[in-house]
Structure formats: structure tokens, C-alpha cells
Short mmCIF file of C-alpha atoms in Angstrom, two decimals:
data_model
loop_
_atom_site.label_atom_id
_atom_site.label_comp_id
_atom_site.label_asym_id
_atom_site.label_seq_id
_atom_site.Cartn_x
_atom_site.Cartn_y
_atom_site.Cartn_z
CA MET A 430 0.00 0.00 0.00
CA PRO A 431 1.53 3.35 -0.97
CA VAL A 432 2.20 5.80 1.82
CA ASP A 433 0.03 8.90 1.75
CA GLU A 434 2.60 11.55 2.62
CA ARG A 435 -0.12 14.15 3.19
CA ARG A 436 -1.17 12.26 6.35
CA TYR A 437 2.01 13.12 8.19
CA ALA A 438 3.16 16.29 9.86
CA GLU A 439 5.85 17.32 12.29
CA PRO A 440 4.79 17.68 15.92
CA ASN A 441 4.65 21.13 17.44
CA PRO A 442 8.15 22.46 18.24
CA PRO A 443 8.91 23.02 21.95
CA THR A 444 8.66 26.52 23.34
CA GLN A 445 10.64 27.93 26.25
CA PHE A 446 9.47 30.40 28.88
CA ASP A 447 10.41 31.58 32.33
CA VAL A 448 8.43 30.83 35.48
CA GLU A 449 6.74 34.22 35.45
CA SER A 450 5.46 33.61 31.93
CA LEU A 451 4.32 30.09 32.91
CA PHE A 452 1.77 31.51 35.34
CA ARG A 453 1.04 34.94 33.84
CA GLY A 454 -0.74 33.85 30.67
CA ASN A 455 -4.50 33.95 30.17
CA SER A 456 -4.84 30.17 30.15
CA ARG A 457 -4.93 27.87 33.16
CA LEU A 458 -2.75 24.82 33.63
CA VAL A 459 -5.23 21.98 34.17
CA ILE A 460 -4.09 18.91 36.13
CA PRO A 461 -6.51 16.33 34.66
CA SER A 462 -8.49 13.70 36.54
CA TRP A 463 -6.32 10.92 35.08
CA GLN A 464 -3.11 12.35 36.58
CA ARG A 465 -1.60 11.03 39.77
CA GLU A 466 -1.93 12.96 43.03
CA TYR A 467 0.60 15.63 43.91
CA ALA A 468 3.34 13.50 45.48
CA TRP A 469 6.47 15.57 46.17
CA THR A 470 7.57 15.72 49.80
CA GLY A 471 9.53 18.41 51.62
CA GLU A 472 12.62 16.47 52.62
CA ASN A 473 13.05 14.80 49.25
CA GLU A 474 12.02 16.32 45.91
CA VAL A 475 11.09 19.78 47.25
CA GLU A 476 14.39 20.09 49.13
CA ASP A 477 16.31 19.05 46.00
CA LEU A 478 14.52 21.66 43.90
CA LEU A 479 15.07 24.44 46.44
CA SER A 480 18.75 23.56 46.77
CA ASP A 481 19.23 23.65 42.99
CA LEU A 482 17.43 27.00 42.68
CA THR A 483 19.48 28.52 45.49
CA LYS A 484 22.74 27.41 43.88
CA PHE A 485 21.61 28.88 40.57
CA VAL A 486 20.61 32.29 41.98
CA ASP A 487 23.78 32.50 44.09
CA ASN A 488 26.03 31.80 41.09
CA PRO A 489 26.78 35.10 39.30
CA HIS A 490 28.12 33.28 36.24
CA ARG A 491 24.81 31.56 35.41
CA THR A 492 22.28 33.54 33.39
CA ASN A 493 19.51 30.92 33.28
CA TYR A 494 18.48 27.56 34.67
CA LEU A 495 16.58 25.07 32.53
CA LEU A 496 14.39 23.17 34.98
CA GLY A 497 12.96 20.65 32.53
CA SER A 498 9.96 20.18 30.30
CA ILE A 499 6.22 19.94 30.56
CA ILE A 500 3.90 18.33 28.05
CA THR A 501 0.45 19.81 27.46
CA PHE A 502 -2.48 19.69 25.08
CA PRO A 503 -5.14 22.35 24.48
CA LYS A 504 -8.55 22.36 26.13
CA ASN A 505 -10.47 25.43 25.00
CA ILE A 506 -8.16 28.28 26.07
CA ASP A 507 -6.50 26.20 28.82
CA ARG A 508 -3.56 23.76 28.67
CA VAL A 509 -3.90 20.31 30.18
CA VAL A 510 -0.69 19.07 31.83
CA VAL A 511 0.27 15.60 30.58
CA ASP A 512 3.71 15.54 32.20
CA GLY A 513 5.22 18.02 34.66
CA GLN A 514 2.53 18.30 37.33
CA GLN A 515 4.94 17.90 40.25
CA ARG A 516 7.37 20.66 39.30
CA THR A 517 4.60 22.96 38.05
CA VAL A 518 2.56 22.77 41.26
CA THR A 519 5.71 23.04 43.39
CA LEU A 520 6.77 26.22 41.58
CA PHE A 521 3.33 27.69 42.27
CA ILE A 522 3.61 26.74 45.98
CA LEU A 523 7.10 28.28 46.04
CA LEU A 524 5.80 31.61 44.71
CA CYS A 525 3.07 31.62 47.38
CA ALA A 526 5.66 30.98 50.11
CA ILE A 527 8.02 33.68 48.78
CA HIS A 528 5.13 36.16 48.78
CA THR A 529 4.22 35.29 52.38
CA ASN A 530 7.78 35.62 53.67
CA LEU A 531 8.67 38.74 51.68
CA LYS A 532 5.48 40.48 52.77
CA ALA A 533 6.32 39.64 56.41
CA PHE A 534 9.72 41.34 56.02
CA LEU A 535 8.16 44.41 54.44
CA ASP A 536 5.38 44.70 57.02
CA LEU A 537 8.02 44.63 59.75
CA ASP A 538 10.46 47.07 58.12
CA PHE A 539 7.85 49.47 56.71
CA PRO A 540 4.93 49.53 59.17
CA THR A 541 3.49 52.68 57.58
CA GLY A 542 3.21 50.94 54.24
CA GLU A 543 5.74 53.12 52.40
CA VAL A 544 7.43 50.19 50.68
CA PRO A 545 10.25 50.94 48.18
CA GLU A 546 9.15 50.65 44.57
CA SER A 547 11.46 47.73 43.75
CA TYR A 548 9.95 45.57 46.50
CA LYS A 549 6.43 46.61 45.67
CA ASP A 550 7.03 45.65 42.02
CA THR A 551 8.29 42.21 43.05
CA LEU A 552 5.28 41.57 45.30
CA ASP A 553 2.92 42.70 42.55
CA ALA A 554 4.66 40.43 40.02
CA ILE A 555 4.20 37.42 42.31
CA LYS A 556 0.55 38.34 42.92
CA ARG A 557 -0.10 38.43 39.18
CA CYS A 558 1.46 34.97 38.89
CA VAL A 559 -0.60 33.28 41.60
CA ARG A 560 -3.95 34.96 41.06
CA HIS A 561 -5.48 36.30 37.84
CA THR A 562 -7.91 39.13 38.41
CA THR A 563 -9.97 40.67 35.63
CA ALA A 564 -13.07 42.84 35.53
CA THR A 565 -15.25 39.73 35.35
CA SER A 566 -13.31 36.91 37.06
CA ASN A 567 -10.82 35.96 39.71
CA PHE A 568 -9.00 32.65 39.31
CA ILE A 569 -5.69 30.94 39.97
CA PRO A 570 -3.64 29.59 37.05
CA ILE A 571 -3.75 25.96 38.21
CA ASP A 572 -6.90 23.84 38.10
CA MET A 573 -6.47 20.46 39.80
CA GLU A 574 -9.30 18.15 38.73
CA TYR A 575 -8.03 15.21 40.81
CA GLY A 576 -7.21 15.44 44.52
CA GLN A 577 -8.96 18.82 45.00
CA GLY A 578 -5.62 20.56 45.38
CA GLU A 579 -6.97 23.85 44.05
CA ILE A 580 -8.95 24.37 47.28
CA VAL A 581 -5.74 24.38 49.33
CA LEU A 582 -3.78 26.39 46.74
CA ARG A 583 -6.34 29.19 47.00
CA GLN A 584 -5.87 29.27 50.78
CA ILE A 585 -2.08 29.24 50.89
CA ILE A 586 -2.03 32.26 48.58
CA GLU A 587 -3.33 34.16 51.61
CA ASP A 588 -1.21 32.10 54.05
CA GLN A 589 -4.37 30.65 55.57
CA ILE A 590 -4.54 27.34 57.41
CA PRO A 591 -6.87 25.12 55.35
CA ASN A 592 -10.07 24.31 57.24
CA ILE A 593 -11.01 20.95 55.73
CA ASP A 594 -12.39 18.00 57.69
CA SER A 595 -10.80 15.24 55.61
CA LEU A 596 -7.78 16.10 53.47
CA THR A 597 -6.92 14.23 50.29
CA GLY A 598 -3.37 13.00 49.75
CA THR A 599 -2.78 15.87 47.33
CA GLN A 600 -4.00 18.43 49.84
CA GLU A 601 -1.84 17.02 52.63
CA ARG A 602 1.30 17.14 50.54
CA ILE A 603 0.60 20.65 49.23
CA ILE A 604 0.32 21.91 52.81
CA GLU A 605 3.46 20.00 53.79
CA ALA A 606 5.40 21.43 50.83
CA TYR A 607 4.21 24.98 51.57
CA ASN A 608 5.24 24.83 55.23
CA TYR A 609 8.55 23.19 54.33
CA ILE A 610 9.34 25.88 51.77
CA LYS A 611 8.52 28.71 54.19
CA THR A 612 10.89 27.18 56.75
CA TYR A 613 13.60 26.76 54.11
CA LEU A 614 13.25 30.39 52.99
CA ASN A 615 13.40 31.64 56.59
CA ARG A 616 16.63 29.71 57.08
CA GLU A 617 18.35 30.62 53.81
CA TYR A 618 17.10 34.18 53.27
CA THR A 619 17.20 36.18 56.48
CA ASP A 620 16.63 39.63 54.99
CA LYS A 621 14.29 41.18 52.46
CA ALA A 622 17.01 41.97 49.90
CA SER A 623 18.29 38.40 49.55
CA LEU A 624 14.75 37.01 49.40
CA ARG A 625 13.76 39.53 46.73
CA ASP A 626 16.82 38.55 44.67
CA PHE A 627 15.84 34.89 44.99
CA ALA A 628 12.28 35.69 43.90
CA VAL A 629 13.45 37.58 40.82
CA GLY A 630 15.90 34.78 39.98
CA VAL A 631 13.15 32.15 40.15
CA MET A 632 10.63 34.13 38.11
CA GLN A 633 12.95 35.48 35.43
CA GLY A 634 15.92 33.11 35.36
CA VAL A 635 14.31 29.67 35.63
CA PHE A 636 13.02 28.31 32.32
CA LEU A 637 10.90 25.36 31.23
CA SER A 638 10.28 23.85 27.82
CA GLU A 639 6.71 23.14 26.81
CA ILE A 640 5.85 20.43 24.30
CA ARG A 641 2.26 20.53 23.08
CA VAL A 642 0.53 17.42 21.78
CA SER A 643 -2.61 17.59 19.71
CA ASP A 644 -5.41 16.03 21.75
CA LEU A 645 -6.51 13.92 24.70
CA ARG A 646 -5.89 10.56 23.04
CA GLN A 647 -2.33 11.44 22.13
CA ALA A 648 -1.82 12.90 25.60
CA LEU A 649 -2.82 9.64 27.28
CA GLU A 650 -0.55 7.65 24.98
CA VAL A 651 2.38 9.92 25.79
CA PHE A 652 1.64 9.78 29.51
CA ILE A 653 1.64 5.98 29.58
CA LYS A 654 4.83 5.75 27.50
CA LEU A 655 6.61 8.27 29.70
CA ASN A 656 5.61 6.68 32.97
CA ASN A 657 5.19 2.94 32.56
CA ARG A 658 8.89 2.19 32.91
CA GLY A 659 11.52 3.68 35.16
CA LYS A 660 9.54 6.69 36.37
CA ASP A 661 8.34 7.56 39.85
CA LEU A 662 4.72 6.61 39.21
CA GLU A 663 3.42 3.76 41.31
CA ASP A 664 1.89 0.75 39.59
CA SER A 665 -1.53 1.86 40.84
CA ASP A 666 -1.18 5.17 38.96
CA LEU A 667 -0.46 3.26 35.77
CA VAL A 668 -3.55 1.11 36.31
CA LYS A 669 -5.72 4.19 36.72
CA ASN A 670 -4.32 5.85 33.63
CA TYR A 671 -4.68 2.68 31.60
CA LEU A 672 -8.40 2.73 32.48
CA PHE A 673 -8.66 6.31 31.26
CA GLN A 674 -6.93 5.32 28.05
CA GLN A 675 -9.68 2.78 27.30
CA VAL A 676 -12.67 5.14 27.55
CA GLN A 677 -14.09 7.28 24.82
CA ASP A 678 -16.06 10.15 26.35
CA SER A 679 -15.87 12.66 29.20
CA ASN A 680 -18.75 11.08 31.14
CA ASN A 681 -16.72 7.91 31.58
CA PHE A 682 -13.70 9.98 32.58
CA ASP A 683 -15.74 11.56 35.37
CA LYS A 684 -17.09 8.15 36.42
CA ILE A 685 -13.62 6.62 36.73
CA SER A 686 -12.26 9.68 38.50
CA LYS A 687 -15.03 9.61 41.11
CA LYS A 688 -14.68 5.87 41.67
CA TRP A 689 -10.92 6.19 42.12
CA ALA A 690 -11.37 9.09 44.54
CA THR A 691 -13.90 7.07 46.57
CA MET A 692 -11.54 4.10 46.63
CA SER A 693 -8.76 6.36 47.95
CA ARG A 694 -11.04 7.79 50.65
CA HIS A 695 -11.98 4.30 51.84
CA LEU A 696 -8.31 3.28 52.02
CA ARG A 697 -7.28 6.48 53.80
CA SER A 698 -10.06 6.07 56.38
CA SER A 699 -8.31 2.99 57.73
CA GLN A 700 -6.50 3.23 61.07
CA GLY A 701 -3.61 1.12 59.81
CA LYS A 702 -0.09 2.18 58.89
CA ALA A 703 0.39 4.48 55.92
CA LYS A 704 1.77 1.75 53.66
CA LEU A 705 -1.38 -0.33 54.26
CA LYS A 706 -3.59 2.52 53.02
CA ASN A 707 -1.74 2.80 49.74
CA ALA A 708 -3.65 2.10 46.51
CA GLU A 709 -0.82 -0.05 45.18
CA PHE A 710 -0.87 -2.25 48.30
CA PHE A 711 -4.63 -2.67 47.90
CA LEU A 712 -4.39 -3.55 44.19
CA ARG A 713 -1.53 -5.95 44.88
CA ASN A 714 -3.57 -7.86 47.47
CA TRP A 715 -6.65 -7.88 45.26
CA ALA A 716 -4.55 -9.28 42.42
CA LEU A 717 -3.02 -11.93 44.70
CA TYR A 718 -6.50 -13.01 45.78
CA ARG A 719 -7.67 -13.25 42.16
CA LYS A 720 -4.57 -15.02 40.89
CA GLY A 721 -4.07 -17.39 43.83
CA SER A 722 -0.30 -17.21 43.53
CA ARG A 723 2.44 -14.61 43.76
CA LEU A 724 2.79 -11.91 41.13
CA ILE A 725 5.79 -11.92 38.86
CA GLY A 726 7.41 -9.38 36.59
CA GLU A 727 9.45 -6.18 36.87
CA TYR A 728 6.31 -4.17 37.67
CA PRO A 729 4.06 -6.98 38.90
CA VAL A 730 0.93 -5.05 39.96
CA TRP A 731 0.82 -2.98 36.78
CA GLU A 732 1.60 -5.94 34.51
CA TYR A 733 -1.06 -8.13 36.12
CA TRP A 734 -3.83 -5.56 35.88
CA GLU A 735 -2.81 -4.39 32.41
CA ALA A 736 -3.32 -7.92 31.11
CA GLN A 737 -6.61 -8.33 32.95
CA LEU A 738 -8.11 -4.97 31.99
CA GLU A 739 -7.56 -5.53 28.29
CA ILE A 740 -10.75 -7.62 28.50
CA GLU A 741 -13.79 -5.35 28.44
CA ASP A 742 -15.96 -7.50 30.72
CA ILE A 743 -13.26 -7.69 33.36
CA ARG A 744 -12.68 -3.95 33.05
CA GLU A 745 -16.35 -3.20 33.65
CA GLN A 746 -16.51 -5.58 36.61
CA PHE A 747 -13.35 -4.02 38.05
CA LEU A 748 -15.01 -0.60 38.01
CA LEU A 749 -18.18 -1.99 39.56
CA ASP A 750 -16.24 -3.63 42.40
CA ILE A 751 -13.44 -1.20 43.19
CA GLU A 752 -15.22 0.99 45.74
CA ARG A 753 -16.72 -1.91 47.71
CA LYS A 754 -13.46 -3.89 47.61
CA ALA A 755 -11.51 -0.91 48.94
CA LYS A 756 -13.99 -0.44 51.78
CA ASP A 757 -13.83 -4.14 52.68
CA PHE A 758 -10.03 -4.01 52.54
CA SER A 759 -9.96 -0.98 54.84
CA ASN A 760 -12.26 -2.74 57.33
CA LEU A 761 -10.02 -5.82 57.21
CA ILE A 762 -6.95 -3.74 58.04
CA ASP A 763 -8.78 -2.14 60.99
CA SER A 764 -9.92 -5.51 62.34
CA ARG A 765 -6.36 -6.84 62.26
CA SER A 766 -5.00 -3.70 63.90
CA GLU A 767 -7.19 -4.07 66.98
#
């Protein structure tokens, strides 16, 4: 069969922009329902990022710092984040923490409110990054469809303690990261001048590359290929995203997202140790029960469920059972913990 050359086209070329431009545009960065939860922790990934940024800003011979890439696809005027959620959300949290700490310095040093223009400009630049205000709307540039992180992000902008009865994993780690970053900034930047320099360095000297794919289907394919080997996703995240890859319309996306969120709530309600409330631990034990023997493979939980969920009937039954199974599993953990 002859190749129809008119079918093929080059993908969109990457674009580069600084952190200020990342958050200042008119579009929001949407973290879709099929993404994993925000997972960076203070003493690990957040600490590494802060250390790298500090070294960059303190080095007078470096004019820019390329942090990495994000992959997006368009959704109306917004951009859906396929890869890069962790660093994108952490940069937003960092800007909120810088604003809180810098404002505290300025309130102390200038109690009458007569703040020097250079500091006022920096505060205003951060404000425009973390909150978009127009004549008709007021919104933040990150929309987290899964994990309800946006609720907490809105509150840390004002340095408020979130008042939520039951936090999701995403919300817990956002709060942890925010508090960790504020403590780090207090330790490393003990005056308003050094903190302002750090803020300007982050906003204007740190760059990311953005690769834009064409649509949702291609985005899911890229996400799975990026994360199904050697990445920091857990096997349970791959199972969830494989399910999303099989559906065809937004109603089913919402259905899967809600079922997965309910499953996570059931697991987190357990009184057991943290590792026992993990979705991967639950899916591993469910798979062991179904298989009747130990799992094998480099990524055993993912590989088992990938093979099973290729079959439509099993996939539908899996979705019917997942909430009840998670609740039963949580109750079992509690009964054995007594």
C-alpha cells in the first residue's frame, strides 16, 4: 500500500518560557483527573529543587536555569498538563511561600506601608502569577481536577490554614510542601534583599520547555509511554491511567475519577499504617486473591492488571467492584489492627 505523505506532519516544536510567563498567561494549567496525586515531599524532591534553585541564583556566572519540560495539550483556552505536574505545582507553591515571607519582612520594616518601589514591584509580580484578576473573574492559574488541590492552593495564597475535615493526599502534601518551603526560605534568606533577589531569579531566570501534543488521546498515549517504565509513578497510577486510556467520552472519565477518589477515601479512612492505606498495596492484594499465587514481573501489579483490563468484561466488573473492595479491605486492616 503506498504511503500517503499528506497524512504526516511534524509535531509542534517546543517553546521555552520563564516561570513568570508560565503563570502569567491567560490560560490555566489543568491537572486532569487521570493524573496522579501531587506527590512531592519536603525532605526529598522539594528540598532538592530548592537547593538547585538557590545554587543557581547565588552563582553570578549563570544567566539561566533550565528546569525541565512539561507536556500539554489544548482544552479550550487552557492547557492540560500531561507531564510536569509535580514541578509545576511546586513552583506555584514556592511563589506563594516567597510572597508570604517577603510580605512579612516588608510589614516589619515598613509599618506605615511606604514600601520601596522595587519591593512593591516584586510583590505585585508574584501576585499576578498566583492569582489572575480581571473585571469579570478571579482565578488561579492551576486547576487540579483530581485530589482537590486547588482548594488548598487558594488558601495558601493568603497564608491561611486550610479548614477541611478530611484532606486528600494531594492536599496534605501541598500543605506540607508549603510549610517546608517557608521554613527553608526563613533559614536561607534572612533579609528582604536576599529574598527579593531569589524571587526575581526564580521568576525570570528559571526556564521550562513546553511540548504541546494535539489532543486527549495522544496525551494519554504519551503519559503511559513516559511513565510505565523507570519513572516515579506507582503501579496503581499506571492502572488508573490505563483505564482512562480505554474510555471514549468525558462522562466515563468523570465516572472513573469519582470511583478512584472514593476508593482512595476508603483506604485512607483505615486506622492502619500508611503503607497499608496505599492504593498499590490494595491492588496488589486484590490481584493476589484473584490469581491465587504470587505476582511476577518487573512491575508486577501494573503488569497483572494491564493484562486483565484488556478484556472489556473484566474492566467493567473491576469498576463496579473497586469501591466496595476498597472499603472491605480498609475494614479488614482495621480488624487486624485491633
